[in-house]
C-alpha positions as YAML, in Angstrom:
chain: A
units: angstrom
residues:
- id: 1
  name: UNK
  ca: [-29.08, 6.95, -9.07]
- id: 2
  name: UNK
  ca: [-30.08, 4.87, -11.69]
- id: 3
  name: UNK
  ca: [-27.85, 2.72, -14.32]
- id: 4
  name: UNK
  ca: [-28.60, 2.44, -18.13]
- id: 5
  name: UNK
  ca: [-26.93, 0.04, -19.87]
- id: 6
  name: UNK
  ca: [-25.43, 1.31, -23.42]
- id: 7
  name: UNK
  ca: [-24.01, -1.64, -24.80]
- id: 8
  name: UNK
  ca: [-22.16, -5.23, -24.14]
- id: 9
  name: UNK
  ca: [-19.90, -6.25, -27.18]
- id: 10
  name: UNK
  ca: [-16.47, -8.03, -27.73]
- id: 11
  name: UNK
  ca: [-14.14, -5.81, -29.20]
- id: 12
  name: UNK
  ca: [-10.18, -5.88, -29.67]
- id: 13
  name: UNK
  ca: [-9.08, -4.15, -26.40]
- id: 14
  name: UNK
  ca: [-6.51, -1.34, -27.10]
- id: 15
  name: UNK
  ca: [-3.30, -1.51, -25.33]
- id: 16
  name: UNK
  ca: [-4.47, -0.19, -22.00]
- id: 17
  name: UNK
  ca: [-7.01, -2.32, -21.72]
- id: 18
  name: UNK
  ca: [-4.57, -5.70, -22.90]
- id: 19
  name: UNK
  ca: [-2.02, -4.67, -20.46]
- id: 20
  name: UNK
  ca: [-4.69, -4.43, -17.46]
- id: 21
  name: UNK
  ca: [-5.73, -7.94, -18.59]
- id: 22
  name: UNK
  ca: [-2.50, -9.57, -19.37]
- id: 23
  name: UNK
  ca: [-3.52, -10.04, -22.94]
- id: 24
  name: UNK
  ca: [-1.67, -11.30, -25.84]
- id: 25
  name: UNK
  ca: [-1.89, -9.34, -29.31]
- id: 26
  name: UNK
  ca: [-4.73, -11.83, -30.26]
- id: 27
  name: UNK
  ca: [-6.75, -11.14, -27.70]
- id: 28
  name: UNK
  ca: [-10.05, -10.36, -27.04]
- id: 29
  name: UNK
  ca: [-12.38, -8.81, -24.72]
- id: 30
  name: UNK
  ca: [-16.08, -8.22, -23.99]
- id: 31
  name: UNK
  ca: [-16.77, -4.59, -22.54]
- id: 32
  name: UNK
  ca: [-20.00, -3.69, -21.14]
- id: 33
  name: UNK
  ca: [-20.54, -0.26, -21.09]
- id: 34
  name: UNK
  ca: [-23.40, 1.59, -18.25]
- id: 35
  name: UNK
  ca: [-24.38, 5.12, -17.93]
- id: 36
  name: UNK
  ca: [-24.93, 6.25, -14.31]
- id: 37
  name: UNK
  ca: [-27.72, 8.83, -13.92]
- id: 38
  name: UNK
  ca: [-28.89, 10.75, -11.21]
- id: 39
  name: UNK
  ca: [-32.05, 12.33, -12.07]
- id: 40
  name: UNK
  ca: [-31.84, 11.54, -15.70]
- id: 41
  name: UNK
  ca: [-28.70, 13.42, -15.53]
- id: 42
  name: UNK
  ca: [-25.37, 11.62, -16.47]
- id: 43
  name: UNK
  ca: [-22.95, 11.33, -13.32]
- id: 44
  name: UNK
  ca: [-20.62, 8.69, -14.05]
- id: 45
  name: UNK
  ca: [-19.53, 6.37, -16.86]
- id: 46
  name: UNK
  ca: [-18.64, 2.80, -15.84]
- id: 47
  name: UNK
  ca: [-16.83, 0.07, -18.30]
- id: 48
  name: UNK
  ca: [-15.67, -3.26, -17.98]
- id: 49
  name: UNK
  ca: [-13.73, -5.58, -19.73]
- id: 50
  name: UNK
  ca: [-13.24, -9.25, -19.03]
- id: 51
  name: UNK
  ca: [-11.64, -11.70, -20.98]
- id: 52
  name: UNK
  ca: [-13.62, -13.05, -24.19]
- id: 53
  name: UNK
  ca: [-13.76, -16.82, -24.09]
- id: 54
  name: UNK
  ca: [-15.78, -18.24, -27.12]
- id: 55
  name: UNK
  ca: [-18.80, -19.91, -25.92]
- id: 56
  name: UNK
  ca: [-19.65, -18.25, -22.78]
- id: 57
  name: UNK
  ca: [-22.65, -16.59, -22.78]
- id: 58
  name: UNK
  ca: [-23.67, -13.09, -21.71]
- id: 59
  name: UNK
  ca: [-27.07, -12.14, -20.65]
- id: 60
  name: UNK
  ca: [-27.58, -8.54, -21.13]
- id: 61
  name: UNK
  ca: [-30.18, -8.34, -18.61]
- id: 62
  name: UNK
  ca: [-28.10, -9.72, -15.56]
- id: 63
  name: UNK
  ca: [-25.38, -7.86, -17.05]
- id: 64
  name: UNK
  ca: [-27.46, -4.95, -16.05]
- id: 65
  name: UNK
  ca: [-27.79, -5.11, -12.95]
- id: 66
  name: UNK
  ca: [-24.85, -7.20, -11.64]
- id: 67
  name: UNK
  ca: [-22.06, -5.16, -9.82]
- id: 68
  name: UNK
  ca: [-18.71, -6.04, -10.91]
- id: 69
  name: UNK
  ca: [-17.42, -8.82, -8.46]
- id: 70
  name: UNK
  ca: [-20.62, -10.53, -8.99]
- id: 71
  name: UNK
  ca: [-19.63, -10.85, -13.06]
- id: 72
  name: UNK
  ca: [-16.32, -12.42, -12.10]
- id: 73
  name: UNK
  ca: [-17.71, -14.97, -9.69]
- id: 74
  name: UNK
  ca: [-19.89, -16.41, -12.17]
- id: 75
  name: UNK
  ca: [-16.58, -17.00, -13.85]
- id: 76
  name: UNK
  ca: [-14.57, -18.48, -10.50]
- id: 77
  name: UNK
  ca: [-15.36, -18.71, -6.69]
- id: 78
  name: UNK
  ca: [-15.80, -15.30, -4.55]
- id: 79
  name: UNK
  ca: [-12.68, -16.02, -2.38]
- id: 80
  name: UNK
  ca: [-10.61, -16.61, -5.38]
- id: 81
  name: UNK
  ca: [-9.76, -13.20, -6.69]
- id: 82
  name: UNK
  ca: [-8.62, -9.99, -5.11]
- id: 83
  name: UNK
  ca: [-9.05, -6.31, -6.02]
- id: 84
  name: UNK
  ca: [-6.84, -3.13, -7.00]
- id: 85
  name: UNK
  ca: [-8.01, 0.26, -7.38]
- id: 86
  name: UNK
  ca: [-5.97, 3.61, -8.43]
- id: 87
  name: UNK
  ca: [-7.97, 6.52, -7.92]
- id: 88
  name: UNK
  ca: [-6.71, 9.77, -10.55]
- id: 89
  name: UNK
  ca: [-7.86, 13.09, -11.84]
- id: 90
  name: UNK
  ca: [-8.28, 13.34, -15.37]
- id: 91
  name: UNK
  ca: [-9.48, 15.49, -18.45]
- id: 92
  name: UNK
  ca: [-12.19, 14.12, -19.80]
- id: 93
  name: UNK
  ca: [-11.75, 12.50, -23.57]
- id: 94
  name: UNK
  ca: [-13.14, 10.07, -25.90]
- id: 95
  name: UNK
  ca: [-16.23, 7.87, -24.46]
- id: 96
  name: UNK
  ca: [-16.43, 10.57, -21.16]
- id: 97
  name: UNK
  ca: [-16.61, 13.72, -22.71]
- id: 98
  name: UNK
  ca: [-19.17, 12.16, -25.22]
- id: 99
  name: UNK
  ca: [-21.54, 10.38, -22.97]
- id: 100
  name: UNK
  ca: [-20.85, 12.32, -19.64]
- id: 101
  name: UNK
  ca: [-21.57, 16.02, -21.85]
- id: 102
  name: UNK
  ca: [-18.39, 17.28, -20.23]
- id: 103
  name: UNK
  ca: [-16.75, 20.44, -21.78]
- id: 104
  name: UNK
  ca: [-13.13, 19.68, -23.54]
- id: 105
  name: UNK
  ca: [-10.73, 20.19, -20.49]
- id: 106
  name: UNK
  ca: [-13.25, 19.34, -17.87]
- id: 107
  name: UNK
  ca: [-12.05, 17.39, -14.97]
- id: 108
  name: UNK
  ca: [-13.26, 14.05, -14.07]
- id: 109
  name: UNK
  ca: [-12.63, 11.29, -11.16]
- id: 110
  name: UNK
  ca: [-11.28, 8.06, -12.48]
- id: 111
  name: UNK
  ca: [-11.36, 4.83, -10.85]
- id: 112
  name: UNK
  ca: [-9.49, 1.79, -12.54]
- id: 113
  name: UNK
  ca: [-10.50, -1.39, -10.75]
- id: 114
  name: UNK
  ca: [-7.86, -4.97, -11.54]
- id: 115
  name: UNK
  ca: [-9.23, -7.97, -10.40]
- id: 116
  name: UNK
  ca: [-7.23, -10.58, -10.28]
- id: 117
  name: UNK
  ca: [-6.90, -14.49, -9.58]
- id: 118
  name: UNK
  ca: [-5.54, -17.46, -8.72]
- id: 119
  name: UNK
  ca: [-1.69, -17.62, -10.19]
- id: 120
  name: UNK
  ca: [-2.02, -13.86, -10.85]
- id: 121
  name: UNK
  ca: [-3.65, -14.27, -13.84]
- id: 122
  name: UNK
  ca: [-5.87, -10.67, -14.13]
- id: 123
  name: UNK
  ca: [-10.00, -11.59, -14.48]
- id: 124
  name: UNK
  ca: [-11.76, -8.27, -14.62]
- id: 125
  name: UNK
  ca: [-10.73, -4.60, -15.29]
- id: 126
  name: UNK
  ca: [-13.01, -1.49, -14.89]
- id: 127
  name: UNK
  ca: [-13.01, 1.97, -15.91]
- id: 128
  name: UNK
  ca: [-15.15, 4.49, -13.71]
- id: 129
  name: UNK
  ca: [-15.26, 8.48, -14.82]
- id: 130
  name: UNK
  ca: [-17.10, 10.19, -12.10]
- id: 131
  name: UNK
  ca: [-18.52, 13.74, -13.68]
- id: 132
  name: UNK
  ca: [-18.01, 16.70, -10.72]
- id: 133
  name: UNK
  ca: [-19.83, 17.48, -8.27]
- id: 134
  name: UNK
  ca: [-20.34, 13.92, -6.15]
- id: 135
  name: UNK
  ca: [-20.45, 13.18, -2.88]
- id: 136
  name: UNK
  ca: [-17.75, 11.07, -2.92]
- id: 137
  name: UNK
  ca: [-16.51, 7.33, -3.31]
- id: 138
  name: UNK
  ca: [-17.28, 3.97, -1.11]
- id: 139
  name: UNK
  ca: [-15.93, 1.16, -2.38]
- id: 140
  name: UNK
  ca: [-15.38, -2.67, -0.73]
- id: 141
  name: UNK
  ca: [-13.15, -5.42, -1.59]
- id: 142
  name: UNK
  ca: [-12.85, -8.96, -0.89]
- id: 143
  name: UNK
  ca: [-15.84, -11.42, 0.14]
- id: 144
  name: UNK
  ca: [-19.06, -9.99, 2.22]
- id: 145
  name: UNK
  ca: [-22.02, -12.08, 3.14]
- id: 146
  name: UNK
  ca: [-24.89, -10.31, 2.49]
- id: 147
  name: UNK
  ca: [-26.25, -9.71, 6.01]
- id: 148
  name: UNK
  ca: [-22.85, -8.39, 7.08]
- id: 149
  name: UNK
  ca: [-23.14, -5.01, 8.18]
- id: 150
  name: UNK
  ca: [-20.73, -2.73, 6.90]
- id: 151
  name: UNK
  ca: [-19.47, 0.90, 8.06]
...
């Protein structure tokens, strides 16, 4: 698979997104938006919001290729923020039937991801559509050193 990154831009979050972050009404948040592609082939669409705080800056490029936890702890320390994920079935609408080329109705796999904080104060949220067929979903939480074997 490879990832192609579509945009990074701070928008007003609508109220899903405010309520995953714990947002007032003048809130705002910066949401990076990736294409997954396996064999040039869209396969999943991935977005993430974090808080917009004025003066911190965003580098597209390790944007990119950063995985989510790894965006949050530039923000806090690694053992400082836990992870919740609900997994659901879905019709595809709005961004994933536009960029995933689903059919209206098509099913999709959707993975919302909270991160969260010290004093319960919500850091990151994700969006994941997953386009059938895949193989299926791994996913990890919490601190890993990277020579830790996992699995």
């Amino acid at each position: 698979c490879t990832s192609k990154l579509k945009w990074t831009r701070v928008i007003l979050p609508n109220e899903e997104i405010s309520r995953a972050l714990s947002l007032n009404e003048t809130g705002r948040v910066v949401e990076i938006c990736r294409l997954i592609l396996r064999e040039n082939v869209p396969c999943a669409l991935d977005l993430k919001y974090l808080p917009y705080e004025k003066g911190l800056p965003l580098i597209e490029a390790a944007i990119n290729y950063a995985v989510f936890p790894d965006i949050i702890a530039s923000k806090t320390a690694p053992f400082a923020f836990h992870t919740r994920m609900e997994l659901s079935a879905e019709l595809a609408e709005g961004l994933s039937l536009e960029l995933l080329n689903c059919q209206v109705g098509e099913p999709v796999l959707v993975a919302r991801r909270y991160l969260t904080g010290k004093n319960n104060s919500r850091i990151g949220y994700g969006i994941k559509y997953f386009k059938q067929p895949q193989e299926g979903i791994v996913g990890f939480s919490g601190y890993m050193s990277k020579g830790n074997p996992v699995g």
